[in-house]
Coordinates of C-alpha atoms and ligand atoms in Angstrom, one line a residue:
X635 CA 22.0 57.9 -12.8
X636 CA 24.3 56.4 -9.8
X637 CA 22.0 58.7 -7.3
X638 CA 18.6 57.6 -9.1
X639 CA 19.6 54.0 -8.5
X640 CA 20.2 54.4 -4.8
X641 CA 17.1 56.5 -4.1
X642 CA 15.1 53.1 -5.7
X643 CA 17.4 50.9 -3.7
X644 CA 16.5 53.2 -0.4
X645 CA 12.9 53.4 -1.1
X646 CA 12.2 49.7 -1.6
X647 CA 14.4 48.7 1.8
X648 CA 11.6 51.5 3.1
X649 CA 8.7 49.8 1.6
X650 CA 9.5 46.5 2.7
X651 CA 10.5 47.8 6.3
X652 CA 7.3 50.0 6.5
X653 CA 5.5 46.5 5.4
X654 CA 6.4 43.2 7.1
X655 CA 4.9 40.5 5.9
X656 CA 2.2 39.1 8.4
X657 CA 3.2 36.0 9.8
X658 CA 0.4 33.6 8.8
X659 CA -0.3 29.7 10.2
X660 CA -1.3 27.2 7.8
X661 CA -2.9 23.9 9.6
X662 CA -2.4 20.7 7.9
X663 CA -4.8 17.9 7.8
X664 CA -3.4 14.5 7.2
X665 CA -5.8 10.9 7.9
X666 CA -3.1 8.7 8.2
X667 CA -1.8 8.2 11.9
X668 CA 1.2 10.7 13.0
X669 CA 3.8 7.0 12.9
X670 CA 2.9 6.6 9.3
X671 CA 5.9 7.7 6.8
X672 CA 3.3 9.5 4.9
X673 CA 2.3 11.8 7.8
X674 CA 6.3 12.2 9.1
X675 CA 7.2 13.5 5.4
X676 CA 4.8 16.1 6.0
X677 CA 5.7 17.0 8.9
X678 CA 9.0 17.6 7.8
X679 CA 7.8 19.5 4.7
X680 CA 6.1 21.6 7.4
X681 CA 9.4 22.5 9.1
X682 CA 11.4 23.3 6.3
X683 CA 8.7 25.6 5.2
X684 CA 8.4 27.6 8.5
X685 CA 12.3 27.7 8.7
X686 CA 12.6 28.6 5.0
X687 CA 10.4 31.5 4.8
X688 CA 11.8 32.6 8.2
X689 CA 8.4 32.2 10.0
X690 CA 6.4 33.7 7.6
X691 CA 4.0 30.6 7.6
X692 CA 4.2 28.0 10.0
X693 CA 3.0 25.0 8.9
X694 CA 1.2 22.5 11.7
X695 CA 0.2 19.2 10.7
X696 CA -2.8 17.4 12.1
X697 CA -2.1 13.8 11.5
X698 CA -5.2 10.8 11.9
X699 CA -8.3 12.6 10.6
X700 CA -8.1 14.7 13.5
X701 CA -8.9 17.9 12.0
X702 CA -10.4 16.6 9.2
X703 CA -11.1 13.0 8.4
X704 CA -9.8 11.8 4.9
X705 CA -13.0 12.0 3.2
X706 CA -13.6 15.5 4.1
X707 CA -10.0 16.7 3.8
X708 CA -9.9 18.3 0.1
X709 CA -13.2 20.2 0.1
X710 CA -11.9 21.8 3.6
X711 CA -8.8 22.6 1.6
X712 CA -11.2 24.0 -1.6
X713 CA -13.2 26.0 0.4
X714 CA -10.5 27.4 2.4
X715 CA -11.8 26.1 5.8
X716 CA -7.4 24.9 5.8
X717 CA -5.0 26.3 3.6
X718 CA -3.3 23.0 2.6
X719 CA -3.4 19.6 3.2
X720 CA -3.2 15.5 2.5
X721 CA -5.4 13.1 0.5
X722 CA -5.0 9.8 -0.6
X723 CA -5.7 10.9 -4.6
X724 CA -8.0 8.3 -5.5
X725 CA -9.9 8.9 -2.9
X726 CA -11.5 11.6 -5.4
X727 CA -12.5 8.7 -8.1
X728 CA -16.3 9.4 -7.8
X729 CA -15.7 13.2 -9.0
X730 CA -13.4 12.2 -11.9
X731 CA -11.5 9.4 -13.0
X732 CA -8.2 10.4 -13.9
X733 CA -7.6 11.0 -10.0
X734 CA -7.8 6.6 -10.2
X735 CA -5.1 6.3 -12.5
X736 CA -3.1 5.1 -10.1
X737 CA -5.4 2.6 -8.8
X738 CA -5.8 0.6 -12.3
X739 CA -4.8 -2.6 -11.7
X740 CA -1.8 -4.3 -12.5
X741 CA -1.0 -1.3 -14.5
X742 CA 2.4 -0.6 -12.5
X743 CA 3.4 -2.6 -9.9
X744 CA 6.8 -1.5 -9.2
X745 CA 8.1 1.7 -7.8
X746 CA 10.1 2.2 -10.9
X747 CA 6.6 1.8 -13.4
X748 CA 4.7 4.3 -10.6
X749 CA 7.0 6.8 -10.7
X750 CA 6.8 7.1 -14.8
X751 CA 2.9 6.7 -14.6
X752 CA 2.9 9.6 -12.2
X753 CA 5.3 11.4 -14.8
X754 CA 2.7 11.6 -17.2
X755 CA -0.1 11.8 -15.5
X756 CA 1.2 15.3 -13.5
X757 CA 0.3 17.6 -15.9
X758 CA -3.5 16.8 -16.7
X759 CA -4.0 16.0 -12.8
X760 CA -2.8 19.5 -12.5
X761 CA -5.3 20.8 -14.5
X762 CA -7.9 19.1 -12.8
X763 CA -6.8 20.4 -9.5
X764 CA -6.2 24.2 -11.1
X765 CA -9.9 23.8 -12.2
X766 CA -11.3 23.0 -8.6
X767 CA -9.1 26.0 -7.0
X768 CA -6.1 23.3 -5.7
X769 CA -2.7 23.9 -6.7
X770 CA -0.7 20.4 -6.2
X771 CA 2.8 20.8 -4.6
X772 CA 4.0 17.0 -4.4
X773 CA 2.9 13.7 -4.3
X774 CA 4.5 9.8 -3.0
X775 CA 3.1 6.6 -3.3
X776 CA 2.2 4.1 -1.0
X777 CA 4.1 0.8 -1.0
X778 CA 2.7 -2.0 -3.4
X779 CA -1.0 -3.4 -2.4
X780 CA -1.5 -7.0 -1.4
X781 CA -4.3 -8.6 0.2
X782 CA -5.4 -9.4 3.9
X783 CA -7.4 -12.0 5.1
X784 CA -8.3 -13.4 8.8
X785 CA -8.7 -16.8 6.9
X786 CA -6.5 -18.5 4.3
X787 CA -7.3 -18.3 0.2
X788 CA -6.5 -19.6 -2.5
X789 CA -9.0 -18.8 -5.0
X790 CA -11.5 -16.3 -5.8
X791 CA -14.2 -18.9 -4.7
X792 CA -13.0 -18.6 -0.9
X793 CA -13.0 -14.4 -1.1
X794 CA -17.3 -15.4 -1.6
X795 CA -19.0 -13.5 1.1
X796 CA -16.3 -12.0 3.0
X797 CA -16.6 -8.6 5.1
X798 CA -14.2 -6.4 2.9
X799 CA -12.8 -3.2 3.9
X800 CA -12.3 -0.4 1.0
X801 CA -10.8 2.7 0.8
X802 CA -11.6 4.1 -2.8
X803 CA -14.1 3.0 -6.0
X804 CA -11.4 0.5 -7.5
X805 CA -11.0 -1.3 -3.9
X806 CA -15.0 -1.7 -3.7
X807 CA -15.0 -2.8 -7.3
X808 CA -12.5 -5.3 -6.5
X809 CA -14.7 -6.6 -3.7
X810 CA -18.1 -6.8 -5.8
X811 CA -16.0 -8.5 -8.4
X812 CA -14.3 -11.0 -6.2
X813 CA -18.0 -11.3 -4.5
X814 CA -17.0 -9.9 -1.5
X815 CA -19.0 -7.5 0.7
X816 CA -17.2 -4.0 0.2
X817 CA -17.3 -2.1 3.9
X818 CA -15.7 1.8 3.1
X819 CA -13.6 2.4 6.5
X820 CA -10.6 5.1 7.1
X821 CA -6.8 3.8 7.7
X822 CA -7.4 5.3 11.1
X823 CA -10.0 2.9 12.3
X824 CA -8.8 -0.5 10.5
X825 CA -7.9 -1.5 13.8
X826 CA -11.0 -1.1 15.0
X827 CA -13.2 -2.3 12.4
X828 CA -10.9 -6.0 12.2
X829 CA -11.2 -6.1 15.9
X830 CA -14.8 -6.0 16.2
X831 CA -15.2 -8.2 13.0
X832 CA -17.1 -4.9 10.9
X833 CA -14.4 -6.1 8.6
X834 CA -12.4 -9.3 7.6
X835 CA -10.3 -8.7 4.8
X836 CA -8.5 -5.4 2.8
X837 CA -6.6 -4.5 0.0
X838 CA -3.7 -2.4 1.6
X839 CA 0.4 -2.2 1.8
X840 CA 2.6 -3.5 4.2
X841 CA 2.9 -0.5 5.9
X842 CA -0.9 0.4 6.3
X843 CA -1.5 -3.1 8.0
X844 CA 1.8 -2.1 10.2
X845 CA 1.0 1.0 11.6
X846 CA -2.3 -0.5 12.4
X847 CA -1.4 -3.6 14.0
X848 CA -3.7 -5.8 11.7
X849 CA -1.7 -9.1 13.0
X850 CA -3.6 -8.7 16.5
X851 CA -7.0 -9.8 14.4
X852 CA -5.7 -10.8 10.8
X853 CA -3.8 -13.6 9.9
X854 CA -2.7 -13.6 5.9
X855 CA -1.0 -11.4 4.0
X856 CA -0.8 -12.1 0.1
X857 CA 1.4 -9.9 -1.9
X858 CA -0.4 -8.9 -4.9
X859 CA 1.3 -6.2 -5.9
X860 CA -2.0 -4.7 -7.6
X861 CA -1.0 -1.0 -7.7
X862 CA 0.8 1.6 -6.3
X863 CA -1.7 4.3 -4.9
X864 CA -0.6 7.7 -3.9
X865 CA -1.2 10.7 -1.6
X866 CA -0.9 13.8 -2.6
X867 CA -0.3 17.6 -0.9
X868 CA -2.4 20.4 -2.1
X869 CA -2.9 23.7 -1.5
X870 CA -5.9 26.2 -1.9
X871 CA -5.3 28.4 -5.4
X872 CA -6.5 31.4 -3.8
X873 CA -4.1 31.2 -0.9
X874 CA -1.2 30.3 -2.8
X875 CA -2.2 33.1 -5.0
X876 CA -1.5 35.6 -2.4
X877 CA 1.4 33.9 -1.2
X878 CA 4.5 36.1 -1.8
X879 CA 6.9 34.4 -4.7
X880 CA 10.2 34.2 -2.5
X881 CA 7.8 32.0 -0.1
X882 CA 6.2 30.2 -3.3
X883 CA 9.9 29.4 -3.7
X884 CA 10.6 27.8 -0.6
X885 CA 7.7 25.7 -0.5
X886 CA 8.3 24.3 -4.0
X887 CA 11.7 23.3 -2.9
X888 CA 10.5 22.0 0.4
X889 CA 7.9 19.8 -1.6
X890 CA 10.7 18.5 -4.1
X891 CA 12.7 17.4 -1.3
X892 CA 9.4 16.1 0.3
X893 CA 8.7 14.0 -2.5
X894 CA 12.3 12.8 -3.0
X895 CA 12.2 11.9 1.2
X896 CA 8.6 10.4 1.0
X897 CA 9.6 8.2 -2.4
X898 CA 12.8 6.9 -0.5
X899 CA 11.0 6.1 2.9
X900 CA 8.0 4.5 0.8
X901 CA 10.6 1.9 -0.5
X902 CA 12.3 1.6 2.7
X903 CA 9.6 0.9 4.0
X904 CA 8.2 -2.0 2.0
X905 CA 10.7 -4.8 3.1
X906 CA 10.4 -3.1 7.0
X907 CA 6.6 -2.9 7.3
X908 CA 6.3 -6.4 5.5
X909 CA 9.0 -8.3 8.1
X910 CA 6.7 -6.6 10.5
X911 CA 4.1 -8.2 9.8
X912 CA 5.6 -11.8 9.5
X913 CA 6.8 -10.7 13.4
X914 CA 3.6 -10.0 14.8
X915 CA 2.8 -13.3 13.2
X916 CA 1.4 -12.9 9.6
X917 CA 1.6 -15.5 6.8
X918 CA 3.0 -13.8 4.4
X919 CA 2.9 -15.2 1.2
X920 CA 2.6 -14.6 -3.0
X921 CA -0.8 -15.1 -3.7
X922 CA -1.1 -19.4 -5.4
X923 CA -1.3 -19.5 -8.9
X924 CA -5.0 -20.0 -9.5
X925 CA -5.8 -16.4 -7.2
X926 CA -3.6 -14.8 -9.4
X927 CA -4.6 -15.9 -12.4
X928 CA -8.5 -14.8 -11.3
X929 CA -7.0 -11.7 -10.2
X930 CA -5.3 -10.8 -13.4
X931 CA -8.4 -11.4 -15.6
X932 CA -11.0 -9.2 -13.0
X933 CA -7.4 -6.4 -13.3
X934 CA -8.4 -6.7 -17.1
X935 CA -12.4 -5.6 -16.4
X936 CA -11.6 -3.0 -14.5
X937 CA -8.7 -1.4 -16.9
X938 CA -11.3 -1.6 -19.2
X939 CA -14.1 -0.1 -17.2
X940 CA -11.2 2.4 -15.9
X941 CA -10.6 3.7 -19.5
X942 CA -14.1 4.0 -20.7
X943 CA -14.8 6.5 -17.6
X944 CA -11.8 8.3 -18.1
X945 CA -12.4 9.3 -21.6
X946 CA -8.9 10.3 -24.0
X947 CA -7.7 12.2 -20.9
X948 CA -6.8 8.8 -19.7
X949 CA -5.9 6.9 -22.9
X950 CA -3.5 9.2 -23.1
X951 CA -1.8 9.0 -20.1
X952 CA -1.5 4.7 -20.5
X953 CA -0.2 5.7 -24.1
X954 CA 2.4 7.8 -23.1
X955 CA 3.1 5.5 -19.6
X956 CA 3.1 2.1 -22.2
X957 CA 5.7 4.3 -24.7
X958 CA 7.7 4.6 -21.7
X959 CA 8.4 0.5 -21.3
Ligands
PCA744 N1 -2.8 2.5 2.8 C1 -4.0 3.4 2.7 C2 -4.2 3.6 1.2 C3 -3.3 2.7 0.6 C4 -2.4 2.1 1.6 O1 -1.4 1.4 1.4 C5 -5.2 2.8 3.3 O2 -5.2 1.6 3.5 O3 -6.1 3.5 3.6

């Protein structure tokens, strides 16, 4: 029996010597700029995956769209063009719109409230994901969204016309809504598009209007707190699939601890990114009684328009998030 046991032992240190695992590269696309807390969580996840699995993948990120622009970022991951990458998640709103949930206004406004509206939204996002071949390994939120403006306002009535940058469906809504002009532009080339006046106004955090210097060509900075949106790290079913389980192992604990690191920074951030601001010369502001006031009753139109696209998939998850209170 003793002697049985050590030929197995023998023969599988054999196997696994006559076999090494090939050393693979995974490139990671990100669209947020390499300075952003987002894009420096990754590329820590990245390291601790290439130590962990001893250089069995190496993962390299690609931070500001340069491998792949936001937009483009999850179908290169679907249809294995990249094995793994960043997206902002409601970026996907048009497919489906439980990837929104986070972007329903005034739904949770606090890091506290995002975290336990991610908490039960995980598991049908998952299954979204699992059906589109994406396997989701972790996910952090952005800090709490407020409004800039080049010009001052107090009221819906002065929004009236003005050149609005969006990055999802609920950010255009806002903007036809608020009767704005919605303008869809990338967090890489804000800067840009504020500079040259293709833009005057977004719905962003602190930290997005930070990294991108806004201050140099906007002037106000209302804090809304509308939502919390998040961006999320995914990887390619069919690659993880083949991915041995040790490795799965690493990279689920490099994720956790990703998630834990991005959450903390994302906080940390707030106050930092939002001083910033006020630095480079920013009002910043809470947003005067009668702007929020309008805001809060166009939040209530789209909650409702929100929940009638997403079906009882997403009444379920503001049940379960509203039992959590
Ligand atoms: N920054 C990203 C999404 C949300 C945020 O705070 C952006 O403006 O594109």
């Amino acid at each position: 029996m003793k002697i049985q046991t050590n030929i197995l032992v023998v023969a599988a240190i054999t196997a696994t010597a006559a076999a090494p695992a090939m050393a693979e590269k995974w490139d990671m696309p990100l669209a947020y700029s390499a300075s952003n807390f987002h894009s420096a969580t990754a590329a820590e996840f990245g390291k601790c995956v290439t130590t962990g699995t001893g250089g069995d993948i190496s993962i390299e990120t690609h931070p500001s769209g340069s491998l792949f622009k936001g937009g483009d970022i999850k179908r290169a991951i679907q249809t294995g063009q990249v094995p793994i990458g960043e997206r902002l998640l409601s970026g996907h709103q048009n497919e489906n719109a439980i990837f929104g949930f986070d972007s329903v206004p005034f739904l949770a406004t606090s890091f506290d409230d995002a975290d336990k509206l991610w908490k039960v939204a995980k598991p049908t996002l998952e299954k979204v994901l699992e059906d589109q071949n994406l396997t989701l390994l972790y996910s952090v939120p952005w800090p709490p969204q407020g409004l800039y403006f080049r010009n001052e306002v107090n009221s819906v009535a002065d929004m009236k016309g003005v050149k609005f940058r969006s990055y999802n469906n609920a950010t255009s809504r806002l903007a036809e809504l608020t009767g704005m002009l919605p303008v869809t532009i990338e967090a890489a080339e804000i800067s840009q598009a504020f500079a040259t006046g293709v833009a005057d106004s977004m719905v962003s955090s602190g930290a997005t209007g930070y990294d991108r210097k806004v201050w140099e060509s906007l002037n106000y900075f209302y804090e809304v707190d509308a939502w919390l949106p998040r961006n999320y790290i995914m990887v390619n079913s069919d690659v993880w699939a083949g991915t041995s389980d040790a490795n799965k192992n690493v990279i689920r604990g490099c994720a956790e601890l990703a998630e834990y690191a991005g959450n903390w920074r994302s906080k940390e951030y707030t106050g930092f990114t939002v001083q910033g601001l006020t630095n480079g010369g920013m009002t910043v502001a809470p947003p005067s009684d009668t702007l929020k006031a309008e805001l809060k009753a166009i939040g209530a139109t789209m909650t409702t328009e929100w929940l009638d696209a997403a079906g009882a998939d997403g009444a379920a998850i503001v049940e379960a998030y509203k039992a959590m209170q």
